[in-house]
Amino acid sequence: MRRATPDPNIRITLTGASRPLAGDPALTFLQRLFGAPSDRLALRPLYAAIVAEARDPAWYREGGVPDTVEGRFDMVSALLALVLLRLEAEGDKARRESVLLTELFVDDMDASLRELGTGDLMVGKGIGKLMGALAGRMASFRDSLADAAAFEASVRRNVFRDAPSSDDAVRFVADALRRRHAALSAVPLERLLAGDIG
């Protein structure tokens, strides 16, 4: 699959729209109030690379992932789960970066929910559901990556929500995710944190 070049200065939303982070009045106000979250910003290239990979048309064309808000979330969270599992393999060495990367995901999902018209009172509940879905994918992938058939079943459940267009589509996505997992395992931590996902 050909990967798009990520732009770390763009906030990615599930609606397909992109919004610059720099110059956002709300962000500028919060940065003045609390200081710039420089540690989290350092991981923006990594998050942008994950989202760029999730936007690759092959997932939706050859892989048959629904090109919908839900389908895009499923691909972002599946790829993020693989990266978080890679960071988890580093133990305490990458624990802080794992938390910061997850915070970037929460920021992005918050913006996406608001863009989709979710009211302030429901955003927290929506974020809770999305975080639960991410945690579920991590646990399922962690338990199944070593076995091709088990991982295919996990992808069917977590990416296709048990309604794939075909078995070939599930196999395509599962194989591509397993290759991504292997590529991530080979990337040194420093390069990974800088946005190289293999």
Short mmCIF file of C-alpha atoms in Angstrom, two decimals:
data_model
loop_
_atom_site.label_atom_id
_atom_site.label_comp_id
_atom_site.label_asym_id
_atom_site.label_seq_id
_atom_site.Cartn_x
_atom_site.Cartn_y
_atom_site.Cartn_z
CA MET A 1 0.00 0.00 0.00
CA ARG A 2 1.17 3.49 -0.81
CA ARG A 3 1.22 5.71 2.26
CA ALA A 4 0.22 9.35 2.16
CA THR A 5 2.72 11.85 3.49
CA PRO A 6 1.44 13.04 6.85
CA ASP A 7 1.24 16.73 7.66
CA PRO A 8 1.85 17.06 11.42
CA ASN A 9 0.39 20.59 11.40
CA ILE A 10 -3.10 19.38 10.44
CA ARG A 11 -5.68 18.06 12.85
CA ILE A 12 -7.28 15.01 11.29
CA THR A 13 -10.99 14.47 11.76
CA LEU A 14 -13.12 11.44 10.99
CA THR A 15 -15.36 13.50 8.75
CA GLY A 16 -12.53 13.78 6.25
CA ALA A 17 -12.09 17.50 6.86
CA SER A 18 -8.76 18.84 8.02
CA ARG A 19 -8.27 21.84 10.22
CA PRO A 20 -4.94 23.56 10.94
CA LEU A 21 -3.82 23.33 14.54
CA ALA A 22 -1.72 26.46 14.37
CA GLY A 23 -3.76 29.60 14.65
CA ASP A 24 -6.83 27.90 16.14
CA PRO A 25 -8.21 30.62 18.47
CA ALA A 26 -9.30 28.14 21.15
CA LEU A 27 -5.93 26.36 21.05
CA THR A 28 -4.04 29.66 21.16
CA PHE A 29 -6.09 30.77 24.18
CA LEU A 30 -5.47 27.48 26.01
CA GLN A 31 -1.75 27.63 25.23
CA ARG A 32 -1.56 31.14 26.68
CA LEU A 33 -3.55 30.02 29.71
CA PHE A 34 -1.76 26.74 30.44
CA GLY A 35 1.39 26.85 28.29
CA ALA A 36 2.01 24.91 25.08
CA PRO A 37 1.80 21.11 25.53
CA SER A 38 5.24 20.65 23.96
CA ASP A 39 5.63 17.03 25.03
CA ARG A 40 2.40 16.05 23.31
CA LEU A 41 3.24 18.18 20.27
CA ALA A 42 6.45 16.21 19.84
CA LEU A 43 4.32 13.13 19.10
CA ARG A 44 2.12 14.88 16.55
CA PRO A 45 4.19 13.53 13.58
CA LEU A 46 3.63 9.97 14.86
CA TYR A 47 -0.11 10.51 15.25
CA ALA A 48 -0.26 12.16 11.81
CA ALA A 49 1.55 9.14 10.29
CA ILE A 50 -0.98 6.77 11.87
CA VAL A 51 -3.91 8.78 10.50
CA ALA A 52 -2.28 9.12 7.06
CA GLU A 53 -1.92 5.33 6.95
CA ALA A 54 -5.56 4.93 8.02
CA ARG A 55 -6.60 7.18 5.13
CA ASP A 56 -4.90 4.98 2.52
CA PRO A 57 -7.63 4.22 -0.06
CA ALA A 58 -6.54 0.56 -0.24
CA TRP A 59 -8.16 -0.16 3.15
CA TYR A 60 -11.51 0.94 1.76
CA ARG A 61 -11.11 -0.21 -1.85
CA GLU A 62 -9.29 -3.57 -1.73
CA GLY A 63 -9.95 -4.13 1.97
CA GLY A 64 -13.65 -3.35 1.83
CA VAL A 65 -13.60 -1.35 5.07
CA PRO A 66 -16.70 0.88 4.95
CA ASP A 67 -15.69 4.40 3.91
CA THR A 68 -17.80 5.96 6.63
CA VAL A 69 -17.13 7.84 9.85
CA GLU A 70 -17.27 4.50 11.69
CA GLY A 71 -14.99 2.79 9.16
CA ARG A 72 -12.41 5.57 9.38
CA PHE A 73 -12.51 5.38 13.18
CA ASP A 74 -12.03 1.61 12.99
CA MET A 75 -8.91 2.01 10.83
CA VAL A 76 -7.41 4.82 12.94
CA SER A 77 -8.01 2.87 16.14
CA ALA A 78 -6.72 -0.42 14.67
CA LEU A 79 -3.46 1.20 13.55
CA LEU A 80 -3.14 3.20 16.77
CA ALA A 81 -3.65 -0.03 18.74
CA LEU A 82 -0.71 -1.60 16.88
CA VAL A 83 1.51 1.40 17.62
CA LEU A 84 0.48 1.41 21.28
CA LEU A 85 1.28 -2.32 21.49
CA ARG A 86 4.70 -1.56 19.99
CA LEU A 87 5.26 1.12 22.65
CA GLU A 88 4.00 -1.27 25.33
CA ALA A 89 6.73 -3.71 24.29
CA GLU A 90 9.29 -1.10 25.40
CA GLY A 91 7.97 -1.22 28.98
CA ASP A 92 8.54 1.82 31.18
CA LYS A 93 10.85 3.32 28.56
CA ALA A 94 7.89 4.44 26.39
CA ARG A 95 5.05 4.56 28.92
CA ARG A 96 4.89 8.35 28.98
CA GLU A 97 4.89 8.60 25.17
CA SER A 98 2.09 6.03 25.03
CA VAL A 99 -0.03 8.22 27.32
CA LEU A 100 0.75 11.36 25.32
CA LEU A 101 -0.09 9.63 22.03
CA THR A 102 -3.40 8.49 23.49
CA GLU A 103 -4.09 12.07 24.58
CA LEU A 104 -3.59 13.22 20.97
CA PHE A 105 -6.13 10.61 19.89
CA VAL A 106 -8.59 11.89 22.52
CA ASP A 107 -8.09 15.48 21.31
CA ASP A 108 -8.74 14.41 17.72
CA MET A 109 -11.82 12.37 18.60
CA ASP A 110 -13.16 15.26 20.70
CA ALA A 111 -12.82 17.60 17.71
CA SER A 112 -14.39 15.02 15.40
CA LEU A 113 -17.40 14.47 17.66
CA ARG A 114 -17.98 18.21 17.92
CA GLU A 115 -17.65 18.58 14.15
CA LEU A 116 -20.29 15.86 13.75
CA GLY A 117 -22.63 17.92 15.92
CA THR A 118 -22.28 16.13 19.26
CA GLY A 119 -23.26 18.50 22.06
CA ASP A 120 -20.94 19.39 24.93
CA LEU A 121 -22.83 17.21 27.40
CA MET A 122 -22.48 14.12 25.21
CA VAL A 123 -18.86 14.54 24.10
CA GLY A 124 -17.46 13.01 27.30
CA LYS A 125 -19.71 9.98 26.98
CA GLY A 126 -18.75 9.62 23.32
CA ILE A 127 -15.04 9.82 24.14
CA GLY A 128 -15.53 7.16 26.81
CA LYS A 129 -17.05 4.79 24.23
CA LEU A 130 -14.26 5.47 21.72
CA MET A 131 -11.58 4.86 24.37
CA GLY A 132 -13.31 1.61 25.32
CA ALA A 133 -13.23 0.57 21.65
CA LEU A 134 -9.50 1.38 21.42
CA ALA A 135 -8.75 -0.60 24.59
CA GLY A 136 -10.80 -3.52 23.27
CA ARG A 137 -8.84 -3.56 20.02
CA MET A 138 -5.54 -3.47 21.89
CA ALA A 139 -6.53 -6.41 24.08
CA SER A 140 -7.89 -8.43 21.16
CA PHE A 141 -4.85 -7.74 18.96
CA ARG A 142 -2.43 -8.47 21.82
CA ASP A 143 -4.06 -11.87 22.34
CA SER A 144 -4.36 -12.84 18.68
CA LEU A 145 -1.46 -11.40 16.64
CA ALA A 146 0.64 -14.55 16.99
CA ASP A 147 -2.04 -16.70 15.30
CA ALA A 148 -3.20 -15.81 11.76
CA ALA A 149 -6.68 -17.34 12.11
CA ALA A 150 -7.28 -15.78 15.52
CA PHE A 151 -6.13 -12.39 14.23
CA GLU A 152 -8.46 -12.64 11.23
CA ALA A 153 -11.32 -13.28 13.65
CA SER A 154 -10.24 -10.25 15.70
CA VAL A 155 -10.14 -8.05 12.58
CA ARG A 156 -13.58 -9.32 11.50
CA ARG A 157 -14.96 -8.32 14.90
CA ASN A 158 -13.07 -5.07 15.50
CA VAL A 159 -12.63 -3.55 12.06
CA PHE A 160 -15.68 -4.91 10.25
CA ARG A 161 -17.98 -5.15 13.27
CA ASP A 162 -18.80 -8.73 12.21
CA ALA A 163 -20.24 -7.53 8.87
CA PRO A 164 -17.44 -7.74 6.27
CA SER A 165 -18.12 -7.48 2.56
CA SER A 166 -16.24 -10.78 2.07
CA ASP A 167 -13.76 -13.17 3.62
CA ASP A 168 -11.18 -11.86 1.12
CA ALA A 169 -11.65 -8.34 2.52
CA VAL A 170 -11.01 -9.56 6.07
CA ARG A 171 -7.95 -11.47 4.92
CA PHE A 172 -6.59 -8.42 3.05
CA VAL A 173 -6.94 -6.15 6.09
CA ALA A 174 -5.67 -8.76 8.57
CA ASP A 175 -2.61 -9.51 6.42
CA ALA A 176 -1.85 -5.79 5.95
CA LEU A 177 -2.20 -5.12 9.69
CA ARG A 178 0.08 -8.05 10.52
CA ARG A 179 2.67 -6.70 8.08
CA ARG A 180 2.34 -3.29 9.73
CA HIS A 181 2.85 -4.94 13.14
CA ALA A 182 6.04 -6.62 11.88
CA ALA A 183 7.28 -3.35 10.37
CA LEU A 184 6.62 -1.49 13.63
CA SER A 185 8.57 -4.11 15.56
CA ALA A 186 11.62 -3.42 13.39
CA VAL A 187 11.55 0.38 13.79
CA PRO A 188 13.84 1.69 16.54
CA LEU A 189 11.94 3.54 19.26
CA GLU A 190 13.51 6.92 18.55
CA ARG A 191 12.51 6.76 14.88
CA LEU A 192 9.03 5.54 15.75
CA LEU A 193 8.45 8.44 18.14
CA ALA A 194 9.56 10.81 15.36
CA GLY A 195 6.80 9.47 13.10
CA ASP A 196 8.39 6.54 11.22
CA ILE A 197 5.89 3.69 11.32
CA GLY A 198 7.89 1.44 9.00
#
